[in-house]
């Protein structure tokens, strides 16, 4: 049985990947390292849900640090980038470099990430960050399996409902929260304008 480091961002993105690994004779070691998530209460909420799920499955969880200030330093100057832009490239890189280091330190040959399972993320951008992170070490490879294929996207949605996971409404950082709020306000104003038109 091969052991693989699975960098995980949250329970909804992880459940189908974990299920697939366990069914394919792979022992995942979940690495929760997401210093991008803000505020801390949100970080703890996502971490606790994932940890509880892993405990039920008997999967080890390695709890990374939440150094949000260091993460803010890393993305300095990119605060107004759109999602899937340059800030996200740095954000993926910070997290996957730590995953590669954990794999290296523990003598585990491969790591992968649940970031690659979310249809909200740019897969090429995630994979490029994973390969760049792996290149730091001779003995570590990034596993670029497409975690959205082989029915895993549907399975993700089914497990989300089955386990009743918390439904996140923004990617993680305060900048994505700001943008999500803006989008919601725009939608609300469009709906209100539409209903005013139809009631005239
Ligand atoms: S939007 Fe998401 S991926 Fe992009 S920087 Fe923020 S937390 Fe990271």
Coordinates of N, CA and C and ligand atoms in Angstrom, one line a residue:
X1 N 0.8 -1.2 0.0 CA 0.0 0.0 0.0 C 0.9 1.3 0.0
X2 N 0.6 2.2 -0.9 CA 1.4 3.4 -1.0 C 0.8 4.5 -0.1
X3 N 1.7 5.2 0.6 CA 1.2 6.4 1.4 C 1.5 7.6 0.5
X4 N 0.4 8.5 0.5 CA 0.5 9.7 -0.3 C 0.1 10.9 0.6
X5 N 0.8 12.0 0.5 CA 0.4 13.2 1.2 C -0.8 13.8 0.4
X6 N -1.9 14.1 1.1 CA -3.0 14.7 0.5 C -3.2 16.1 1.1
X7 N -2.7 17.1 0.4 CA -3.0 18.5 0.9 C -4.5 18.7 0.8
X8 N -5.2 19.1 1.9 CA -6.6 19.2 1.9 C -7.0 20.6 2.3
X9 N -8.0 21.2 1.5 CA -8.5 22.5 1.9 C -9.7 22.5 2.7
X10 N -10.5 21.4 2.6 CA -11.8 21.4 3.4 C -12.4 20.0 3.2
X11 N -13.4 19.7 4.0 CA -14.1 18.4 3.9 C -14.8 18.2 2.6
X12 N -15.6 19.2 2.1 CA -16.4 19.0 0.9 C -15.4 18.6 -0.3
X13 N -14.3 19.3 -0.4 CA -13.4 19.0 -1.5 C -12.6 17.7 -1.3
X14 N -12.6 17.2 0.0 CA -11.7 16.0 0.3 C -12.4 14.7 0.3
X15 N -13.7 14.7 0.6 CA -14.4 13.4 0.9 C -14.3 12.4 -0.3
X16 N -14.6 12.9 -1.5 CA -14.6 11.9 -2.6 C -13.2 11.5 -2.9
X17 N -12.2 12.4 -2.8 CA -10.8 12.0 -3.0 C -10.3 10.9 -2.0
X18 N -10.7 11.2 -0.7 CA -10.3 10.2 0.3 C -11.0 8.8 0.0
X19 N -12.2 8.9 -0.3 CA -13.0 7.6 -0.6 C -12.3 6.9 -1.8
X20 N -11.9 7.6 -2.8 CA -11.3 7.0 -4.0 C -9.9 6.4 -3.6
X21 N -9.2 7.1 -2.8 CA -7.8 6.6 -2.4 C -7.9 5.3 -1.6
X22 N -8.9 5.4 -0.6 CA -9.0 4.2 0.3 C -9.5 3.0 -0.5
X23 N -10.3 3.2 -1.5 CA -10.8 2.1 -2.4 C -9.7 1.6 -3.3
X24 N -8.6 2.4 -3.5 CA -7.6 2.0 -4.5 C -6.3 1.7 -3.8
X25 N -6.4 1.3 -2.5 CA -5.2 0.8 -1.8 C -4.1 1.9 -1.6
X26 N -4.6 3.1 -1.4 CA -3.7 4.2 -1.1 C -4.0 4.7 0.3
X27 N -2.9 4.9 1.1 CA -3.1 5.4 2.4 C -2.8 6.9 2.4
X28 N -3.9 7.7 2.5 CA -3.6 9.2 2.5 C -3.2 9.6 3.9
X29 N -2.3 10.6 3.9 CA -2.0 11.4 5.1 C -2.4 12.8 4.8
X30 N -3.5 13.2 5.4 CA -4.1 14.5 5.1 C -3.2 15.6 5.8
X31 N -2.9 16.6 5.0 CA -2.1 17.7 5.5 C -3.0 19.0 5.4
X32 N -3.4 19.5 6.5 CA -4.3 20.7 6.6 C -3.4 21.9 6.8
X33 N -3.1 22.5 5.7 CA -2.2 23.7 5.7 C -2.9 24.8 4.8
X34 N -3.6 25.7 5.4 CA -4.4 26.7 4.7 C -4.3 28.0 5.4
X35 N -3.2 28.7 5.5 CA -3.1 29.9 6.2 C -3.7 31.1 5.5
X36 N -4.2 30.8 4.3 CA -5.0 31.8 3.5 C -6.4 32.0 4.1
X37 N -6.9 31.1 4.8 CA -8.3 31.2 5.2 C -8.5 32.2 6.3
X38 N -9.5 33.1 6.2 CA -9.7 34.2 7.1 C -11.2 34.4 7.2
X39 N -11.7 34.7 8.4 CA -11.0 34.9 9.7 C -10.6 33.5 10.3
X40 N -10.0 33.6 11.5 CA -9.5 32.3 12.1 C -10.7 31.4 12.5
X41 N -11.9 32.0 12.8 CA -13.0 31.2 13.2 C -13.4 30.3 11.9
X42 N -13.3 30.9 10.7 CA -13.6 30.2 9.5 C -12.6 29.0 9.3
X43 N -11.4 29.4 9.6 CA -10.3 28.4 9.4 C -10.5 27.2 10.3
X44 N -10.9 27.5 11.6 CA -11.1 26.4 12.6 C -12.3 25.6 12.2
X45 N -13.3 26.3 11.7 CA -14.6 25.6 11.3 C -14.3 24.5 10.2
X46 N -13.5 25.0 9.2 CA -13.2 24.1 8.0 C -12.3 23.0 8.5
X47 N -11.3 23.3 9.4 CA -10.3 22.3 9.8 C -11.0 21.3 10.7
X48 N -11.9 21.7 11.6 CA -12.5 20.8 12.5 C -13.5 19.8 11.8
X49 N -14.1 20.3 10.8 CA -15.0 19.5 10.0 C -14.2 18.4 9.3
X50 N -13.1 18.8 8.7 CA -12.3 17.8 7.9 C -11.6 16.8 8.9
X51 N -11.2 17.3 10.1 CA -10.5 16.5 11.0 C -11.5 15.4 11.5
X52 N -12.7 15.8 11.8 CA -13.7 14.9 12.3 C -14.0 13.8 11.3
X53 N -14.1 14.3 10.0 CA -14.4 13.3 8.9 C -13.2 12.3 8.8
X54 N -12.0 12.8 8.9 CA -10.8 11.9 8.8 C -10.8 10.9 10.0
X55 N -11.2 11.4 11.2 CA -11.1 10.5 12.3 C -12.1 9.3 12.1
X56 N -13.3 9.6 11.5 CA -14.2 8.6 11.3 C -13.7 7.5 10.3
X57 N -12.8 8.0 9.4 CA -12.2 7.1 8.3 C -11.0 6.4 8.8
X58 N -10.4 6.9 10.0 CA -9.2 6.4 10.5 C -8.0 6.9 9.7
X59 N -8.1 8.1 9.1 CA -7.0 8.7 8.3 C -6.3 9.7 9.2
X60 N -4.9 9.7 9.1 CA -4.1 10.6 9.9 C -4.2 12.0 9.3
X61 N -4.3 13.0 10.2 CA -4.3 14.4 9.8 C -3.1 15.1 10.4
X62 N -2.3 15.8 9.5 CA -1.2 16.6 10.0 C -1.7 18.1 10.0
X63 N -1.7 18.7 11.2 CA -2.2 20.0 11.3 C -1.1 21.1 11.1
X64 N -1.2 21.8 9.9 CA -0.2 22.8 9.7 C -0.5 24.1 10.5
X65 N 0.4 25.0 10.4 CA 0.2 26.3 11.1 C -0.8 27.2 10.4
X66 N -1.4 28.1 11.2 CA -2.2 29.2 10.6 C -1.5 30.5 10.8
X67 N -0.5 30.7 9.9 CA 0.2 32.0 10.0 C -0.3 32.9 8.9
X68 N -1.5 33.5 9.3 CA -2.1 34.3 8.2 C -1.3 35.6 7.9
X69 N -0.6 36.1 8.8 CA 0.3 37.3 8.5 C 1.4 37.0 7.5
X70 N 2.0 35.8 7.7 CA 3.0 35.4 6.7 C 2.3 35.2 5.3
X71 N 1.1 34.7 5.3 CA 0.4 34.5 4.0 C 0.1 35.9 3.4
X72 N -0.3 36.8 4.2 CA -0.6 38.2 3.7 C 0.7 38.8 3.1
X73 N 1.8 38.6 3.8 CA 3.1 39.1 3.3 C 3.4 38.5 1.9
X74 N 3.1 37.2 1.7 CA 3.4 36.5 0.5 C 2.5 37.1 -0.7
X75 N 1.3 37.5 -0.4 CA 0.4 38.0 -1.5 C 0.4 39.5 -1.5
X76 N 1.3 40.1 -0.8 CA 1.3 41.6 -0.8 C 1.3 42.2 -2.2
X77 N 0.5 43.2 -2.4 CA 0.5 43.8 -3.7 C -0.5 43.2 -4.7
X78 N -1.0 42.0 -4.3 CA -1.9 41.2 -5.2 C -3.4 41.2 -4.6
X79 N -3.6 42.1 -3.7 CA -4.9 42.0 -3.0 C -6.1 42.3 -3.9
X80 N -5.9 43.0 -5.0 CA -7.0 43.3 -5.9 C -7.1 42.5 -7.1
X81 N -6.2 41.4 -7.1 CA -6.3 40.5 -8.3 C -7.6 39.7 -8.2
X82 N -8.1 39.3 -9.4 CA -9.4 38.5 -9.4 C -9.0 37.1 -9.0
X83 N -10.1 36.3 -8.6 CA -9.9 34.9 -8.3 C -9.4 34.2 -9.6
X84 N -8.5 33.3 -9.5 CA -7.8 32.6 -10.6 C -6.6 33.5 -11.1
X85 N -6.4 34.6 -10.5 CA -5.3 35.5 -11.0 C -4.0 35.2 -10.2
X86 N -3.1 36.2 -10.2 CA -1.8 36.0 -9.7 C -1.7 35.8 -8.2
X87 N -2.7 36.4 -7.4 CA -2.7 36.1 -6.0 C -3.0 34.6 -5.7
X88 N -3.8 34.0 -6.5 CA -4.1 32.6 -6.3 C -2.9 31.7 -6.7
X89 N -2.1 32.1 -7.7 CA -0.9 31.4 -8.0 C 0.0 31.3 -6.8
X90 N 0.2 32.5 -6.1 CA 1.1 32.6 -5.0 C 0.5 31.7 -3.8
X91 N -0.8 31.8 -3.7 CA -1.5 31.1 -2.6 C -1.4 29.6 -2.7
X92 N -1.5 29.1 -4.0 CA -1.3 27.6 -4.2 C 0.1 27.3 -3.9
X93 N 1.0 28.1 -4.4 CA 2.4 27.8 -4.2 C 2.8 27.8 -2.7
X94 N 2.3 28.7 -1.9 CA 2.6 28.7 -0.5 C 2.2 27.3 0.1
X95 N 1.0 26.9 -0.2 CA 0.4 25.7 0.4 C 1.1 24.4 -0.1
X96 N 1.4 24.4 -1.4 CA 1.9 23.2 -2.0 C 3.4 23.0 -1.8
X97 N 4.1 24.1 -1.6 CA 5.5 24.0 -1.2 C 5.6 23.4 0.2
X98 N 4.7 23.7 1.1 CA 4.7 23.1 2.4 C 4.3 21.6 2.3
X99 N 3.4 21.3 1.4 CA 3.0 19.9 1.2 C 4.2 19.1 0.7
X100 N 5.0 19.7 -0.2 CA 6.1 19.0 -0.8 C 7.2 18.8 0.3
X101 N 7.3 19.8 1.2 CA 8.3 19.7 2.3 C 7.9 18.6 3.2
X102 N 6.6 18.5 3.5 CA 6.2 17.4 4.4 C 6.5 16.0 3.8
X103 N 6.2 15.9 2.5 CA 6.4 14.6 1.8 C 7.9 14.3 1.9
X104 N 8.7 15.3 1.7 CA 10.2 15.1 1.7 C 10.6 14.7 3.1
X105 N 10.2 15.4 4.1 CA 10.6 15.2 5.5 C 10.2 13.8 6.0
X106 N 9.0 13.3 5.5 CA 8.5 12.0 5.9 C 8.9 10.9 5.0
X107 N 9.7 11.2 3.9 CA 10.2 10.2 3.0 C 9.0 9.6 2.2
X108 N 8.0 10.4 1.9 CA 6.8 10.0 1.1 C 7.0 10.5 -0.3
X109 N 6.9 9.6 -1.3 CA 7.3 9.9 -2.6 C 6.4 10.9 -3.4
X110 N 5.1 10.8 -3.0 CA 4.1 11.6 -3.8 C 3.2 12.5 -3.0
X111 N 2.8 13.6 -3.5 CA 1.8 14.4 -2.8 C 0.8 14.9 -3.9
X112 N -0.4 15.2 -3.5 CA -1.4 15.8 -4.4 C -2.3 16.7 -3.5
X113 N -3.3 17.3 -4.2 CA -4.1 18.3 -3.4 C -5.5 18.3 -3.8
X114 N -6.4 18.6 -2.9 CA -7.8 18.7 -3.1 C -8.1 20.0 -3.9
X115 N -7.2 20.9 -3.9 CA -7.5 22.1 -4.7 C -7.8 21.7 -6.1
X116 N -7.2 20.6 -6.6 CA -7.4 20.2 -8.0 C -8.8 19.6 -8.2
X117 N -9.6 19.4 -7.1 CA -10.9 18.8 -7.2 C -12.0 19.8 -7.4
X118 N -11.7 21.1 -7.1 CA -12.7 22.1 -7.1 C -12.9 22.7 -8.5
X119 N -14.1 22.7 -9.0 CA -14.3 23.3 -10.3 C -14.2 24.8 -10.3
X120 N -14.1 25.4 -9.1 CA -13.9 26.9 -9.0 C -12.5 27.3 -9.3
X121 N -11.6 26.3 -9.2 CA -10.1 26.6 -9.4 C -9.7 26.2 -10.8
X122 N -8.6 26.9 -11.2 CA -8.0 26.7 -12.5 C -7.0 25.5 -12.4
X123 N -7.4 24.4 -13.0 CA -6.6 23.2 -12.8 C -5.1 23.3 -13.2
X124 N -5.0 24.0 -14.4 CA -3.6 24.2 -14.9 C -2.8 25.0 -13.9
X125 N -3.4 26.0 -13.3 CA -2.7 26.8 -12.3 C -2.3 26.0 -11.0
X126 N -3.3 25.2 -10.6 CA -3.0 24.3 -9.4 C -1.8 23.4 -9.7
X127 N -1.9 22.7 -10.9 CA -0.9 21.7 -11.3 C 0.5 22.4 -11.5
X128 N 0.5 23.6 -12.0 CA 1.8 24.3 -12.2 C 2.4 24.5 -10.8
X129 N 1.6 25.0 -9.9 CA 2.1 25.2 -8.5 C 2.6 23.9 -7.9
X130 N 1.9 22.8 -8.1 CA 2.3 21.5 -7.5 C 3.6 21.1 -8.1
X131 N 3.8 21.2 -9.4 CA 5.1 20.8 -10.1 C 6.2 21.6 -9.6
X132 N 6.0 22.9 -9.5 CA 7.0 23.8 -9.0 C 7.4 23.5 -7.6
X133 N 6.4 23.2 -6.8 CA 6.7 22.8 -5.4 C 7.6 21.5 -5.3
X134 N 7.2 20.5 -6.1 CA 7.9 19.2 -6.1 C 9.3 19.4 -6.6
X135 N 9.6 20.4 -7.4 CA 10.9 20.5 -8.0 C 11.9 21.0 -7.0
X136 N 11.5 21.3 -5.8 CA 12.4 21.7 -4.7 C 13.2 20.5 -4.2
X137 N 12.7 19.3 -4.4 CA 13.2 18.1 -3.9 C 13.5 17.0 -4.9
X138 N 14.5 16.2 -4.8 CA 14.8 15.2 -5.7 C 13.9 14.0 -5.5
X139 N 13.5 13.8 -4.3 CA 12.7 12.5 -4.0 C 11.2 12.7 -3.9
X140 N 10.7 13.8 -4.4 CA 9.3 14.1 -4.2 C 8.7 14.4 -5.6
X141 N 7.5 13.8 -5.8 CA 6.8 14.1 -7.1 C 5.4 14.6 -6.8
X142 N 4.9 15.5 -7.6 CA 3.5 16.0 -7.6 C 2.7 15.0 -8.4
X143 N 1.6 14.5 -7.8 CA 0.7 13.6 -8.5 C -0.4 14.5 -9.0
X144 N -0.4 14.6 -10.4 CA -1.4 15.6 -11.0 C -2.6 14.9 -11.5
X145 N -3.1 13.9 -10.7 CA -4.4 13.2 -11.1 C -5.5 14.3 -11.2
X146 N -6.3 14.1 -12.2 CA -7.5 15.0 -12.3 C -8.6 14.5 -11.4
X147 N -8.8 15.1 -10.2 CA -9.7 14.7 -9.2 C -11.1 15.1 -9.5
X148 N -11.4 15.6 -10.7 CA -12.7 15.9 -11.1 C -13.3 14.8 -12.1
X149 N -12.4 14.0 -12.6 CA -12.8 13.0 -13.6 C -13.2 11.7 -12.9
X150 N -13.5 10.6 -13.7 CA -13.9 9.3 -13.2 C -15.1 9.4 -12.2
X151 N -16.0 10.3 -12.5 CA -17.2 10.4 -11.7 C -17.0 11.1 -10.3
X152 N -15.8 11.6 -10.1 CA -15.5 12.2 -8.8 C -16.2 13.5 -8.5
X153 N -16.5 14.2 -9.6 CA -17.2 15.5 -9.4 C -18.6 15.2 -8.9
X154 N -19.3 14.2 -9.5 CA -20.6 13.9 -9.0 C -20.6 13.3 -7.6
X155 N -19.6 12.5 -7.4 CA -19.4 11.8 -6.1 C -19.2 12.9 -5.0
X156 N -18.4 13.9 -5.4 CA -18.2 15.0 -4.4 C -19.5 15.7 -4.0
X157 N -20.4 15.9 -5.0 CA -21.6 16.6 -4.7 C -22.5 15.7 -3.9
X158 N -22.5 14.4 -4.2 CA -23.3 13.4 -3.5 C -22.9 13.3 -2.0
X159 N -21.6 13.3 -1.8 CA -21.1 13.1 -0.4 C -21.3 14.4 0.4
X160 N -21.2 15.5 -0.3 CA -21.5 16.8 0.4 C -22.9 16.8 1.0
X161 N -23.8 16.3 0.2 CA -25.2 16.2 0.7 C -25.4 15.1 1.8
X162 N -24.7 14.0 1.5 CA -24.9 12.8 2.4 C -24.4 13.2 3.8
X163 N -23.2 13.8 3.9 CA -22.6 14.2 5.2 C -23.1 15.5 5.7
X164 N -23.8 16.3 4.9 CA -24.3 17.6 5.3 C -23.2 18.5 5.7
X165 N -22.1 18.5 4.9 CA -21.0 19.4 5.1 C -21.4 20.9 5.1
X166 N -20.7 21.7 5.8 CA -20.9 23.1 5.8 C -20.7 23.7 4.4
X167 N -21.6 24.5 4.0 CA -21.5 25.0 2.6 C -20.8 26.4 2.6
X168 N -19.6 26.4 2.1 CA -18.8 27.6 2.1 C -19.2 28.6 1.0
X169 N -19.2 29.9 1.3 CA -19.7 30.8 0.2 C -18.6 31.6 -0.4
X170 N -17.3 31.4 0.1 CA -16.2 32.1 -0.5 C -15.0 31.2 -0.4
X171 N -14.0 31.5 -1.3 CA -12.9 30.6 -1.4 C -12.1 30.4 -0.1
X172 N -11.8 31.5 0.5 CA -11.0 31.4 1.8 C -10.5 32.7 2.4
X173 N -9.8 33.4 1.5 CA -9.1 34.7 2.1 C -10.1 35.8 2.1
X174 N -9.7 36.9 2.8 CA -10.6 38.1 3.0 C -10.9 38.7 1.7
X175 N -10.0 38.6 0.7 CA -10.2 39.2 -0.6 C -11.3 38.5 -1.4
X176 N -11.3 37.1 -1.3 CA -12.3 36.4 -1.9 C -13.7 36.6 -1.2
X177 N -13.7 36.8 0.1 CA -14.9 37.2 0.8 C -15.4 38.5 0.3
X178 N -14.6 39.5 0.2 CA -15.0 40.8 -0.3 C -15.6 40.7 -1.7
X179 N -15.0 39.9 -2.6 CA -15.5 39.7 -3.9 C -16.8 39.0 -4.0
X180 N -17.0 38.0 -3.1 CA -18.2 37.2 -3.0 C -19.3 38.1 -2.5
X181 N -19.0 39.0 -1.6 CA -20.1 39.9 -1.1 C -20.5 40.8 -2.2
X182 N -19.5 41.3 -3.0 CA -19.8 42.2 -4.1 C -20.7 41.5 -5.1
X183 N -20.4 40.3 -5.4 CA -21.2 39.5 -6.4 C -22.6 39.3 -5.9
X184 N -22.7 39.0 -4.6 CA -24.1 38.8 -4.0 C -24.9 40.1 -4.1
X185 N -24.2 41.2 -3.8 CA -24.9 42.5 -3.8 C -25.4 42.8 -5.2
X186 N -24.5 42.5 -6.2 CA -24.9 42.8 -7.6 C -26.1 41.9 -8.1
X187 N -26.1 40.7 -7.6 CA -27.2 39.8 -8.0 C -28.5 40.3 -7.4
X188 N -28.4 40.7 -6.1 CA -29.6 41.1 -5.4 C -30.1 42.4 -6.1
X189 N -29.2 43.3 -6.5 CA -29.7 44.5 -7.1 C -30.3 44.2 -8.5
X190 N -29.8 43.2 -9.2 CA -30.3 42.9 -10.5 C -31.7 42.3 -10.3
X191 N -31.9 41.4 -9.3 CA -33.2 40.8 -9.1 C -34.2 41.8 -8.7
X192 N -33.8 42.8 -7.8 CA -34.7 43.8 -7.4 C -35.1 44.7 -8.6
X193 N -34.1 45.0 -9.5 CA -34.5 45.8 -10.7 C -35.4 45.1 -11.6
X194 N -35.2 43.8 -11.7 CA -36.1 43.0 -12.5 C -37.5 42.9 -12.0
X195 N -37.6 42.7 -10.6 CA -39.0 42.6 -10.0 C -39.7 43.9 -10.1
X196 N -38.9 45.1 -10.0 CA -39.6 46.4 -10.1 C -40.2 46.6 -11.5
X197 N -39.4 46.1 -12.5 CA -39.8 46.2 -13.9 C -41.1 45.4 -14.2
X198 N -41.1 44.1 -13.6 CA -42.3 43.3 -13.9 C -43.5 43.8 -13.1
X199 N -43.3 44.5 -12.0 CA -44.5 45.0 -11.3 C -45.1 46.3 -11.8
X200 N -44.4 46.9 -12.8 CA -44.9 48.2 -13.3 C -46.1 47.9 -14.3
Ligands
LIG1 S1 -9.2 33.5 -3.7 FE1 -8.7 31.4 -2.8 S2 -7.0 30.6 -3.9 FE2 -7.1 32.8 -4.4 S3 -5.8 33.8 -2.9 FE3 -7.8 33.8 -2.0 S4 -7.9 31.9 -0.8 FE4 -6.2 31.7 -2.2

